[in-house]
Amino acid sequence: MDQQPSLGRSKDQDGGLLKRSLTSLFSLMGLQLGSRLLTFVLNQALFRLASPQAYGTAAIQFELILSTILFLSREGVRNALLRAWPRNATVHTQEPTFNDDVPASTNLSTLPIILGLPVSLATAAAYVTLASSDVRHQPHFHVALSTYVFAALSELFSEPMHNRAMGEVRTGARVRAEGLGITCKTLVTYLVLLYDSTRPDSGEFALVAFALGQLAYSSVVFVSYVYQMGHPTFWPTRLATRQSTFYRIASQYFDVSSLHLSLTMTGQSIVKHILTEGDKIVLSWYSPLQDQGGYAVAVNYGSLVARIVFQPLEEICRVYFSRTLCPPAEAKSTSTGAQFDRRSLGQASEILLSLVSIQLACSVLVIVFATVYLPVFLHLLLPSQYLTTCAPMVLAAWIWYIPALAINGVLEAFFSSVATSQDLRRQSRWLIGFSILFIVSVIGLYASGFGDVSLVYANIINLAARIIYAARYTSAFFDRNKTAHRWHTSAPTWQFLLAAVLSYLAISMTEMHHQAAILLQTKGRRAILSVIVMSHLAQGAGMGLCCVAIWWLTSGRYLVIRAPVKTD
């Protein structure tokens, strides 16, 4: 039988990087869990204070503006710096190093600030021109939009400190900054909306409330970073030892190969951003504001698992793989590609297979149990005014979207950690094809009567294509470097799958399930604490624990046992 992939290590072969990465992962997950639990409580009140129209404008359209500015300005630089940051420049280094690598990386981390202003102006001008009259005529629309743009620029001023914290694997600084920022954002938004609800013309400051919350987030994150890491550098300084006949001006401030990689990734991020935010773009153009609010609330809840678990995991994977498989500079690469350490390759393969194995098992549990129990949580989570929107159907579709997000996040994190500029250009061409696939899927599903849920299913189709591309690239990468990498070892065992299927049948086909569904439809939230509904939930909890136990016995326990590094 094939040996299970492993997360364990027999000794500290990577200088403690794996241990620090796991610590960072748990810290980020703790940040997300703690902040989301707090904001979950406040959001319950927030959804009831804000109308679907105002919430749709803020959570769909203004968030699209914010993410566009931030993504295009910083994403390429962030990914490039994870690979370019000096490996010995960490808080764990025993002796300081004196070379030009750290100043060059620090200079590159100021690039998002330089890019931010033109990107912000162009994005805001385009949005004001294209926004519908219903959106523009909302109270204080231009004030709220200007505040969002200013908040985006303020957040970019934290980038030098953020990149330094990630380069030095100082997750604690980021956890404290972002945790405090998220809490203040939700609190400020809630307090302004609460004040607005007491006014005679309630709803006038709804958009301003969300804008001030975002400004509070960016300001608190910046101040927290400065307090923990000192005053940053906002403008690149000249590197006197850098001389080059090519890129003469740029080479005086930046490492040319890292700059070229960051610009390549930034160019690719345009296509990636369209794919990532495609649903918001379509909604902003075609969907009524009320349905935009319902979609936003559903996505807010549906993405909780993604934000708490999968987003931190993806970010830590980028750090870990970038540092473990740190590719040499272009000049050090051979004609057949960069040369990697064989032991690091084996360790990276094991980690990747283990992560995919865990995510596949979690995906099975999400699909089985969330499908059955979603009707219960709909009445618990959604305010009454949102039950008549597309929110319930979107949440049902998100159950299938979460596994695709999980697998794609880890695979693309690996890809971005080892891909060369040529690989990135090739992927960009494929991403254009995936964009066409997304558009065709949206049109076809809308024409078939799926409504706004079409956006979720189209995203699933798009992510499936990207997963296939990233998986094939990963297999080719390890084959090229003569390291065994067998995807089938990550598949859930038949015992676990059988337990999941039997659990689904045992829960969904019982009389208790049908009685609980009828009770929730007739009495709504009041029925949640009834004996029938609570018994139904207890049955699911018991079945879930049985599935987890079977997974552990047949697969999970092998992930913490050191497996030999296999090379061909």
Coordinates of C-alpha atoms in Angstrom, one line a residue:
M1 CA 0.0 0.0 0.0
D2 CA 1.3 3.5 -0.8
Q3 CA 2.6 5.3 2.2
Q4 CA 0.6 8.3 3.4
P5 CA 2.1 11.8 3.1
S6 CA 3.4 13.2 6.3
L7 CA 3.5 16.5 8.1
G8 CA 6.1 15.2 10.6
R9 CA 9.9 15.6 10.6
S10 CA 12.6 13.5 12.2
K11 CA 14.9 16.5 12.7
D12 CA 15.0 20.2 12.1
Q13 CA 16.3 20.1 8.5
D14 CA 15.0 23.5 7.5
G15 CA 16.3 25.6 10.3
G16 CA 12.9 25.6 12.2
L17 CA 11.1 27.0 9.2
L18 CA 8.3 24.4 9.3
K19 CA 7.8 24.9 13.1
R20 CA 7.6 28.7 12.6
S21 CA 5.3 28.3 9.7
L22 CA 3.0 26.1 11.7
T23 CA 3.1 28.6 14.6
S24 CA 2.3 31.3 12.1
L25 CA -0.6 29.3 10.7
F26 CA -2.2 28.7 14.1
S27 CA -1.7 32.4 15.0
L28 CA -3.4 33.5 11.8
M29 CA -6.2 31.0 12.3
G30 CA -6.6 32.2 15.9
L31 CA -6.7 35.8 14.6
Q32 CA -9.3 35.0 12.1
L33 CA -11.4 32.9 14.5
G34 CA -11.3 35.4 17.3
S35 CA -12.0 38.4 15.2
R36 CA -14.7 36.6 13.2
L37 CA -16.5 35.5 16.4
L38 CA -16.5 39.0 17.7
T39 CA -17.5 40.6 14.4
F40 CA -20.1 37.8 13.9
V41 CA -22.0 39.1 16.9
L42 CA -21.7 42.7 15.8
N43 CA -22.6 41.8 12.2
Q44 CA -25.9 40.3 13.4
A45 CA -26.9 43.7 14.6
L46 CA -25.2 45.4 11.6
F47 CA -27.3 43.4 9.0
R48 CA -30.5 44.5 10.8
L49 CA -29.5 48.2 10.9
A50 CA -28.4 48.4 7.3
S51 CA -30.8 48.0 4.4
P52 CA -30.0 45.4 1.7
Q53 CA -29.5 48.3 -0.8
A54 CA -26.9 50.1 1.4
Y55 CA -25.2 46.8 2.4
G56 CA -25.1 45.7 -1.2
T57 CA -23.4 48.9 -2.3
A58 CA -20.8 48.8 0.4
A59 CA -20.1 45.0 0.5
I60 CA -20.2 44.5 -3.3
Q61 CA -19.3 47.7 -5.1
F62 CA -17.2 49.6 -2.6
E63 CA -15.4 46.4 -1.6
L64 CA -14.7 45.8 -5.3
I65 CA -13.1 49.3 -5.6
L66 CA -11.0 48.6 -2.5
S67 CA -9.9 45.2 -3.5
T68 CA -9.0 46.4 -7.0
I69 CA -6.8 49.2 -5.7
L70 CA -5.0 46.9 -3.1
F71 CA -4.7 43.8 -5.4
L72 CA -3.3 45.6 -8.4
S73 CA -0.9 47.7 -6.2
R74 CA 0.6 45.2 -3.9
E75 CA -0.2 41.5 -4.8
G76 CA 2.7 41.1 -7.3
V77 CA 5.2 42.8 -4.9
R78 CA 4.1 40.6 -2.0
N79 CA 4.5 37.4 -3.8
A80 CA 7.9 38.4 -5.3
L81 CA 9.2 39.5 -1.9
L82 CA 8.3 36.2 -0.3
R83 CA 10.8 34.6 -2.7
A84 CA 13.4 37.5 -2.7
W85 CA 13.6 38.3 1.0
P86 CA 17.0 37.2 2.4
R87 CA 16.6 33.9 4.1
N88 CA 19.1 34.9 6.9
A89 CA 17.2 38.2 7.6
T90 CA 14.8 36.9 10.3
V91 CA 14.3 37.6 13.9
H92 CA 15.8 34.2 14.6
T93 CA 19.1 35.0 13.1
Q94 CA 21.9 34.8 15.7
E95 CA 24.2 37.3 14.0
P96 CA 23.3 40.3 11.8
T97 CA 24.1 40.3 8.1
F98 CA 25.5 43.2 6.2
N99 CA 24.7 43.0 2.6
D100 CA 22.6 44.8 0.1
D101 CA 19.8 42.2 0.0
V102 CA 17.8 43.6 2.9
P103 CA 17.8 47.3 1.6
A104 CA 16.9 46.0 -1.9
S105 CA 13.9 44.1 -0.5
T106 CA 12.9 47.1 1.7
N107 CA 13.0 49.3 -1.4
L108 CA 10.9 46.9 -3.3
S109 CA 8.3 46.9 -0.5
T110 CA 7.7 50.6 -1.1
L111 CA 6.6 50.0 -4.7
P112 CA 2.9 49.5 -3.7
I113 CA 2.8 53.0 -2.3
I114 CA 4.2 54.4 -5.6
L115 CA 1.7 52.4 -7.6
G116 CA -1.2 53.1 -5.3
L117 CA -2.0 56.7 -6.2
P118 CA -2.4 56.3 -10.0
V119 CA -4.3 53.0 -9.5
S120 CA -6.6 54.6 -7.0
L121 CA -7.4 57.6 -9.2
A122 CA -8.0 55.5 -12.3
T123 CA -10.2 53.0 -10.4
A124 CA -12.3 55.7 -8.7
A125 CA -12.8 57.7 -11.9
A126 CA -13.8 54.6 -13.8
Y127 CA -16.3 53.6 -11.1
V128 CA -18.0 57.0 -10.9
T129 CA -18.4 57.0 -14.6
L130 CA -19.9 53.5 -14.8
A131 CA -22.0 53.4 -11.6
S132 CA -25.7 53.3 -12.1
S133 CA -27.9 56.3 -11.2
D134 CA -29.5 54.4 -8.3
V135 CA -26.1 53.9 -6.7
R136 CA -24.9 57.5 -7.3
H137 CA -28.0 59.0 -5.8
Q138 CA -27.7 57.3 -2.5
P139 CA -27.0 59.8 0.4
H140 CA -23.3 60.9 0.7
F141 CA -22.2 58.5 -2.1
H142 CA -19.2 60.6 -3.1
V143 CA -18.1 61.2 0.5
A144 CA -18.2 57.4 1.2
L145 CA -16.4 56.6 -2.1
S146 CA -13.6 59.1 -1.4
T147 CA -13.2 57.7 2.1
Y148 CA -12.9 54.2 0.7
V149 CA -10.2 55.3 -1.7
F150 CA -8.3 57.2 1.1
A151 CA -8.6 54.1 3.3
A152 CA -7.0 52.0 0.5
L153 CA -4.1 54.4 0.1
S154 CA -3.7 54.4 3.9
E155 CA -3.5 50.6 4.0
L156 CA -0.8 50.7 1.3
F157 CA 1.4 52.7 3.6
S158 CA 1.5 49.6 5.9
E159 CA 3.0 47.5 3.1
P160 CA 6.7 48.0 3.9
M161 CA 6.0 46.8 7.5
H162 CA 3.8 44.0 6.4
N163 CA 6.3 42.6 3.9
R164 CA 9.1 42.9 6.5
A165 CA 7.0 41.0 9.0
M166 CA 6.2 38.2 6.5
G167 CA 9.8 38.1 5.2
E168 CA 11.1 37.7 8.8
V169 CA 8.2 35.2 9.7
R170 CA 7.1 37.6 12.4
T171 CA 3.5 36.6 12.4
G172 CA 2.7 38.0 15.8
A173 CA 3.1 41.6 14.6
R174 CA 0.6 40.9 11.8
V175 CA -1.8 39.0 14.0
R176 CA -2.0 41.9 16.5
A177 CA -2.3 44.6 13.8
E178 CA -5.0 43.0 11.7
G179 CA -6.9 41.5 14.7
L180 CA -7.2 45.0 16.3
G181 CA -8.0 46.5 12.9
I182 CA -10.8 44.1 12.1
T183 CA -12.4 44.6 15.5
C184 CA -12.2 48.4 15.3
K185 CA -13.6 48.3 11.7
T186 CA -16.7 46.4 12.8
L187 CA -17.2 48.4 15.9
V188 CA -17.0 51.8 14.2
T189 CA -19.4 50.7 11.4
Y190 CA -21.8 49.4 14.0
L191 CA -21.7 52.5 16.2
V192 CA -22.2 54.9 13.2
L193 CA -25.2 52.8 12.0
L194 CA -26.6 52.7 15.5
Y195 CA -26.4 56.5 15.6
D196 CA -27.9 56.7 12.2
S197 CA -30.9 54.5 13.2
T198 CA -31.8 57.0 15.9
R199 CA -32.2 59.9 13.5
P200 CA -35.5 60.9 11.9
D201 CA -34.1 60.2 8.4
S202 CA -32.7 56.8 9.2
G203 CA -30.3 55.4 6.6
E204 CA -28.8 58.6 5.5
F205 CA -25.3 57.7 6.8
A206 CA -25.3 54.0 6.0
L207 CA -22.6 54.3 3.3
V208 CA -20.6 56.6 5.4
A209 CA -20.7 54.1 8.3
F210 CA -19.1 51.4 6.1
A211 CA -16.5 53.8 4.8
L212 CA -15.5 55.1 8.2
G213 CA -15.2 51.5 9.4
Q214 CA -12.7 50.7 6.5
L215 CA -10.7 53.9 7.3
A216 CA -10.6 52.8 10.9
Y217 CA -9.2 49.4 9.9
S218 CA -6.4 50.9 7.7
S219 CA -5.5 53.5 10.3
V220 CA -5.3 51.0 13.2
V221 CA -3.3 48.5 11.2
F222 CA -0.8 51.2 10.3
V223 CA -0.4 52.6 13.8
S224 CA -0.1 49.1 15.3
Y225 CA 2.6 48.1 12.8
V226 CA 4.6 51.4 13.6
Y227 CA 4.3 50.7 17.3
Q228 CA 5.6 47.1 16.9
M229 CA 8.2 47.5 14.2
G230 CA 9.3 51.2 14.2
H231 CA 8.9 53.9 11.6
P232 CA 9.1 52.5 8.1
T233 CA 10.7 53.7 4.9
F234 CA 8.1 55.1 2.4
W235 CA 10.5 55.9 -0.4
P236 CA 13.3 53.7 -1.9
T237 CA 16.8 54.7 -1.0
R238 CA 19.8 54.5 -3.4
L239 CA 21.9 51.4 -3.4
A240 CA 25.4 52.7 -4.0
T241 CA 26.9 49.3 -4.8
R242 CA 24.3 48.5 -7.5
Q243 CA 25.6 49.1 -11.1
S244 CA 24.1 47.8 -14.3
T245 CA 24.1 48.7 -17.9
F246 CA 20.5 47.7 -18.2
Y247 CA 17.7 49.1 -16.2
R248 CA 20.3 51.7 -15.0
I249 CA 17.9 53.8 -12.9
A250 CA 16.0 50.9 -11.5
S251 CA 19.1 49.0 -10.6
Q252 CA 20.2 51.9 -8.3
Y253 CA 17.2 51.3 -6.1
F254 CA 15.9 47.7 -6.7
D255 CA 17.2 44.2 -7.3
V256 CA 16.4 44.0 -11.1
S257 CA 15.4 40.3 -11.1
S258 CA 13.1 40.8 -8.1
L259 CA 11.6 43.9 -9.7
H260 CA 11.0 42.1 -13.0
L261 CA 9.3 39.2 -11.1
S262 CA 7.1 41.6 -9.1
L263 CA 6.1 43.5 -12.3
T264 CA 5.3 40.2 -14.1
M265 CA 3.2 39.1 -11.1
T266 CA 1.5 42.4 -11.0
G267 CA 0.6 42.2 -14.7
Q268 CA -0.8 38.7 -14.1
S269 CA -2.8 39.9 -11.1
I270 CA -5.0 42.0 -13.4
V271 CA -6.4 38.8 -15.0
K272 CA -6.4 37.0 -11.7
H273 CA -8.4 39.9 -10.1
I274 CA -11.0 39.8 -12.8
L275 CA -11.5 36.1 -12.1
T276 CA -11.5 36.5 -8.4
E277 CA -13.9 39.4 -8.3
G278 CA -15.9 38.4 -11.4
D279 CA -19.1 37.8 -9.4
K280 CA -19.0 41.3 -7.9
I281 CA -18.3 42.9 -11.3
V282 CA -21.3 41.1 -12.8
L283 CA -23.6 41.9 -9.8
S284 CA -22.6 45.6 -9.9
W285 CA -23.7 45.8 -13.5
Y286 CA -26.8 43.7 -13.7
S287 CA -28.3 42.9 -10.3
P288 CA -30.7 45.1 -8.3
L289 CA -29.2 46.7 -5.2
Q290 CA -31.4 44.6 -2.9
D291 CA -30.2 41.3 -4.5
Q292 CA -26.6 42.6 -4.2
G293 CA -27.2 43.0 -0.5
G294 CA -28.6 39.5 -0.2
Y295 CA -25.7 38.1 -2.2
A296 CA -23.2 40.0 0.0
V297 CA -24.7 38.7 3.2
A298 CA -24.7 35.1 1.9
V299 CA -21.0 35.4 0.8
N300 CA -20.1 36.9 4.1
Y301 CA -21.4 33.8 5.9
G302 CA -20.4 31.3 3.3
S303 CA -16.8 32.5 3.3
L304 CA -16.3 32.3 7.0
V305 CA -14.6 28.9 6.7
A306 CA -12.5 30.2 3.9
R307 CA -11.4 33.3 5.8
I308 CA -10.8 31.5 9.1
V309 CA -9.0 28.4 7.8
F310 CA -8.1 28.5 4.1
Q311 CA -6.9 32.0 3.7
P312 CA -4.3 31.8 6.6
L313 CA -3.3 28.3 5.3
E314 CA -2.7 29.7 1.7
E315 CA -0.7 32.6 3.0
I316 CA 1.5 30.5 5.2
C317 CA 2.0 28.0 2.3
R318 CA 3.3 30.9 0.2
V319 CA 5.8 31.7 2.9
Y320 CA 6.9 28.1 3.6
F321 CA 7.2 27.0 0.0
S322 CA 8.9 30.2 -1.1
R323 CA 11.5 29.8 1.7
T324 CA 12.0 26.1 1.4
L325 CA 12.2 26.0 -2.4
C326 CA 13.7 29.4 -2.7
P327 CA 14.6 29.5 -6.5
P328 CA 18.0 30.9 -7.3
A329 CA 18.2 34.1 -9.3
E330 CA 17.8 33.8 -13.1
A331 CA 21.5 34.0 -13.5
K332 CA 22.0 30.9 -11.3
S333 CA 19.5 28.8 -13.2
T334 CA 20.6 26.2 -15.7
S335 CA 19.2 25.7 -19.1
T336 CA 16.9 23.0 -17.7
G337 CA 15.6 25.2 -14.9
A338 CA 16.5 26.2 -11.4
Q339 CA 18.4 23.7 -9.2
F340 CA 16.7 22.8 -5.9
D341 CA 17.8 20.9 -2.9
R342 CA 16.6 17.2 -3.1
R343 CA 15.7 17.0 0.6
S344 CA 13.7 20.2 0.4
L345 CA 11.9 18.9 -2.7
G346 CA 10.9 15.7 -0.8
Q347 CA 9.8 17.7 2.2
A348 CA 7.7 20.1 0.1
S349 CA 6.1 17.2 -1.7
E350 CA 5.1 15.6 1.6
I351 CA 3.7 18.8 3.0
L352 CA 1.7 19.5 -0.1
L353 CA 0.2 16.0 -0.3
S354 CA -0.7 16.1 3.4
L355 CA -2.4 19.4 3.1
V356 CA -4.4 18.3 0.1
S357 CA -5.3 15.1 1.9
I358 CA -6.7 17.1 4.9
Q359 CA -8.6 19.5 2.7
L360 CA -10.2 16.7 0.7
A361 CA -11.4 15.1 3.9
C362 CA -12.7 18.4 5.3
S363 CA -14.4 19.1 2.0
V364 CA -16.3 15.8 2.2
L365 CA -17.5 16.6 5.7
V366 CA -18.6 20.2 4.6
I367 CA -20.6 18.9 1.7
V368 CA -22.3 16.1 3.6
F369 CA -23.3 17.9 6.8
A370 CA -23.7 21.5 5.6
T371 CA -26.1 20.3 2.8
V372 CA -28.4 18.7 5.5
Y373 CA -28.2 21.4 8.1
L374 CA -28.2 24.6 6.1
P375 CA -32.0 25.1 6.5
V376 CA -31.5 25.2 10.3
F377 CA -28.8 27.8 10.1
L378 CA -30.6 29.9 7.5
H379 CA -33.2 30.9 10.1
L380 CA -30.5 31.5 12.7
L381 CA -28.1 33.6 10.5
L382 CA -30.2 35.6 8.1
P383 CA -32.4 38.5 9.1
S384 CA -36.0 38.2 7.8
Q385 CA -35.5 40.9 5.1
Y386 CA -32.8 38.8 3.5
L387 CA -34.7 35.6 3.4
T388 CA -36.6 36.9 0.4
T389 CA -33.4 37.7 -1.5
C390 CA -31.1 35.3 -3.3
A391 CA -29.1 34.8 0.0
P392 CA -30.5 31.3 0.8
M393 CA -29.8 29.9 -2.7
V394 CA -26.3 31.5 -2.7
L395 CA -25.5 30.0 0.6
A396 CA -26.6 26.5 -0.6
A397 CA -24.2 26.9 -3.6
W398 CA -21.3 28.0 -1.4
I399 CA -21.3 24.6 0.2
W400 CA -19.9 23.3 -3.1
Y401 CA -17.7 26.4 -3.6
I402 CA -15.7 26.0 -0.3
P403 CA -13.9 22.8 -1.4
A404 CA -12.8 24.3 -4.7
L405 CA -11.5 27.4 -2.8
A406 CA -9.5 25.3 -0.4
I407 CA -7.8 23.1 -3.0
N408 CA -7.1 25.9 -5.4
G409 CA -5.6 28.1 -2.7
V410 CA -2.9 25.7 -1.7
L411 CA -2.0 24.6 -5.2
E412 CA -1.7 28.2 -6.5
A413 CA 0.3 29.1 -3.4
F414 CA 2.8 26.4 -4.4
F415 CA 2.7 27.5 -8.0
S416 CA 3.5 31.2 -7.1
S417 CA 6.3 30.0 -4.9
V418 CA 8.3 28.2 -7.5
A419 CA 7.1 29.5 -10.9
T420 CA 9.6 31.3 -13.1
S421 CA 8.7 34.4 -15.1
Q422 CA 8.1 32.2 -18.2
D423 CA 5.8 30.0 -16.1
L424 CA 3.9 33.1 -15.0
R425 CA 3.5 34.4 -18.6
R426 CA 2.2 30.9 -19.7
Q427 CA -0.3 30.9 -16.8
S428 CA -1.5 34.4 -17.7
R429 CA -2.4 33.1 -21.1
W430 CA -4.3 30.2 -19.6
L431 CA -6.0 32.6 -17.1
I432 CA -7.4 34.6 -20.1
G433 CA -8.9 31.3 -21.3
F434 CA -10.3 30.6 -17.8
S435 CA -11.9 34.1 -17.9
I436 CA -13.7 33.3 -21.1
L437 CA -14.8 30.0 -19.5
F438 CA -16.2 32.0 -16.6
I439 CA -18.1 34.4 -18.8
V440 CA -19.6 31.7 -20.9
S441 CA -20.6 29.8 -17.8
V442 CA -22.3 32.8 -16.3
I443 CA -24.2 33.5 -19.5
G444 CA -25.3 29.9 -19.9
L445 CA -26.4 29.5 -16.3
Y446 CA -28.2 32.8 -16.2
A447 CA -30.0 31.8 -19.4
S448 CA -31.0 28.5 -17.8
G449 CA -32.7 30.4 -14.9
F450 CA -30.2 30.0 -12.1
G451 CA -30.2 33.7 -11.3
D452 CA -27.4 35.2 -9.1
V453 CA -26.5 31.7 -8.0
S454 CA -25.0 31.3 -11.5
L455 CA -22.0 33.4 -10.3
V456 CA -21.1 30.8 -7.6
Y457 CA -21.4 27.8 -10.0
A458 CA -19.4 29.7 -12.7
N459 CA -16.7 30.3 -10.1
I460 CA -16.7 26.6 -9.2
I461 CA -16.2 25.7 -12.9
N462 CA -13.4 28.4 -13.2
L463 CA -11.6 27.1 -10.1
A464 CA -11.9 23.5 -11.2
A465 CA -10.0 24.5 -14.4
R466 CA -7.4 26.4 -12.4
I467 CA -7.0 23.4 -10.0
I468 CA -6.3 21.1 -13.0
Y469 CA -3.7 23.5 -14.4
A470 CA -1.9 24.0 -11.0
A471 CA -2.0 20.2 -10.3
R472 CA -0.5 19.4 -13.7
Y473 CA 2.2 22.0 -13.2
T474 CA 3.0 20.7 -9.8
S475 CA 3.3 17.1 -11.1
A476 CA 5.6 18.3 -13.9
F477 CA 7.7 20.3 -11.5
F478 CA 8.4 17.3 -9.2
D479 CA 8.9 15.0 -12.2
R480 CA 11.4 17.5 -13.7
N481 CA 13.3 17.5 -10.4
K482 CA 13.2 13.7 -10.0
T483 CA 11.0 13.7 -6.9
A484 CA 8.1 11.3 -6.4
H485 CA 4.8 13.0 -6.0
R486 CA 1.7 10.8 -6.1
W487 CA -1.6 12.6 -5.9
H488 CA -3.6 9.5 -5.3
T489 CA -2.0 9.1 -1.8
S490 CA -4.0 12.3 -0.8
A491 CA -7.4 10.7 -1.7
P492 CA -9.8 10.0 1.2
T493 CA -10.0 6.3 2.1
W494 CA -13.0 4.2 1.1
Q495 CA -13.8 3.6 4.8
F496 CA -14.1 7.4 5.4
L497 CA -16.2 8.0 2.2
L498 CA -18.5 5.1 3.1
A499 CA -19.0 6.6 6.6
A500 CA -19.8 10.0 5.2
V501 CA -22.3 8.6 2.7
L502 CA -24.1 6.5 5.3
S503 CA -24.2 9.5 7.7
Y504 CA -25.8 11.6 5.0
L505 CA -28.5 8.9 4.3
A506 CA -29.1 8.3 8.0
I507 CA -29.7 12.0 8.7
S508 CA -31.6 13.1 5.6
M509 CA -33.9 10.1 5.3
T510 CA -35.2 10.1 8.9
E511 CA -38.6 11.4 9.9
M512 CA -36.8 13.7 12.4
H513 CA -35.2 15.6 9.5
H514 CA -38.5 16.2 7.7
Q515 CA -40.2 17.3 11.0
A516 CA -37.4 19.7 11.8
A517 CA -37.6 21.2 8.3
I518 CA -41.4 21.7 8.5
L519 CA -41.1 23.2 12.0
L520 CA -38.5 25.7 10.9
Q521 CA -40.5 26.8 7.9
T522 CA -43.6 27.4 10.0
K523 CA -42.1 28.9 13.2
G524 CA -38.8 30.2 11.9
R525 CA -36.2 31.1 14.5
R526 CA -38.5 30.2 17.4
A527 CA -38.2 26.5 16.5
I528 CA -34.4 26.3 16.8
L529 CA -34.5 25.4 20.5
S530 CA -37.3 22.9 20.1
V531 CA -36.7 19.2 21.1
I532 CA -37.0 18.0 17.5
V533 CA -34.5 20.5 16.0
M534 CA -32.0 20.0 18.9
S535 CA -32.3 16.3 18.6
H536 CA -31.7 16.6 14.8
L537 CA -28.5 18.7 15.5
A538 CA -27.3 16.2 18.1
Q539 CA -27.7 13.4 15.6
G540 CA -25.5 15.2 13.1
A541 CA -22.9 16.0 15.7
G542 CA -22.7 12.3 16.6
M543 CA -22.4 11.2 13.0
G544 CA -19.8 13.9 12.4
L545 CA -17.6 12.7 15.3
C546 CA -17.9 9.1 13.9
C547 CA -16.7 10.3 10.5
V548 CA -13.8 12.2 12.0
A549 CA -12.8 9.2 14.1
I550 CA -12.8 6.9 11.0
W551 CA -10.7 9.5 9.1
W552 CA -8.2 9.6 11.9
L553 CA -7.9 5.9 12.2
T554 CA -7.6 5.2 8.4
S555 CA -5.6 8.3 7.3
G556 CA -5.2 11.2 9.7
R557 CA -2.8 9.6 12.2
Y558 CA -0.3 8.7 9.4
L559 CA 0.1 12.4 8.6
V560 CA 2.0 13.0 11.8
I561 CA 4.4 10.0 11.3
R562 CA 7.6 10.7 9.5
A563 CA 7.6 9.2 6.1
P564 CA 10.8 8.7 4.2
V565 CA 11.7 11.3 1.6
K566 CA 11.2 9.6 -1.7
T567 CA 13.3 10.4 -4.7
D568 CA 13.6 8.6 -8.0

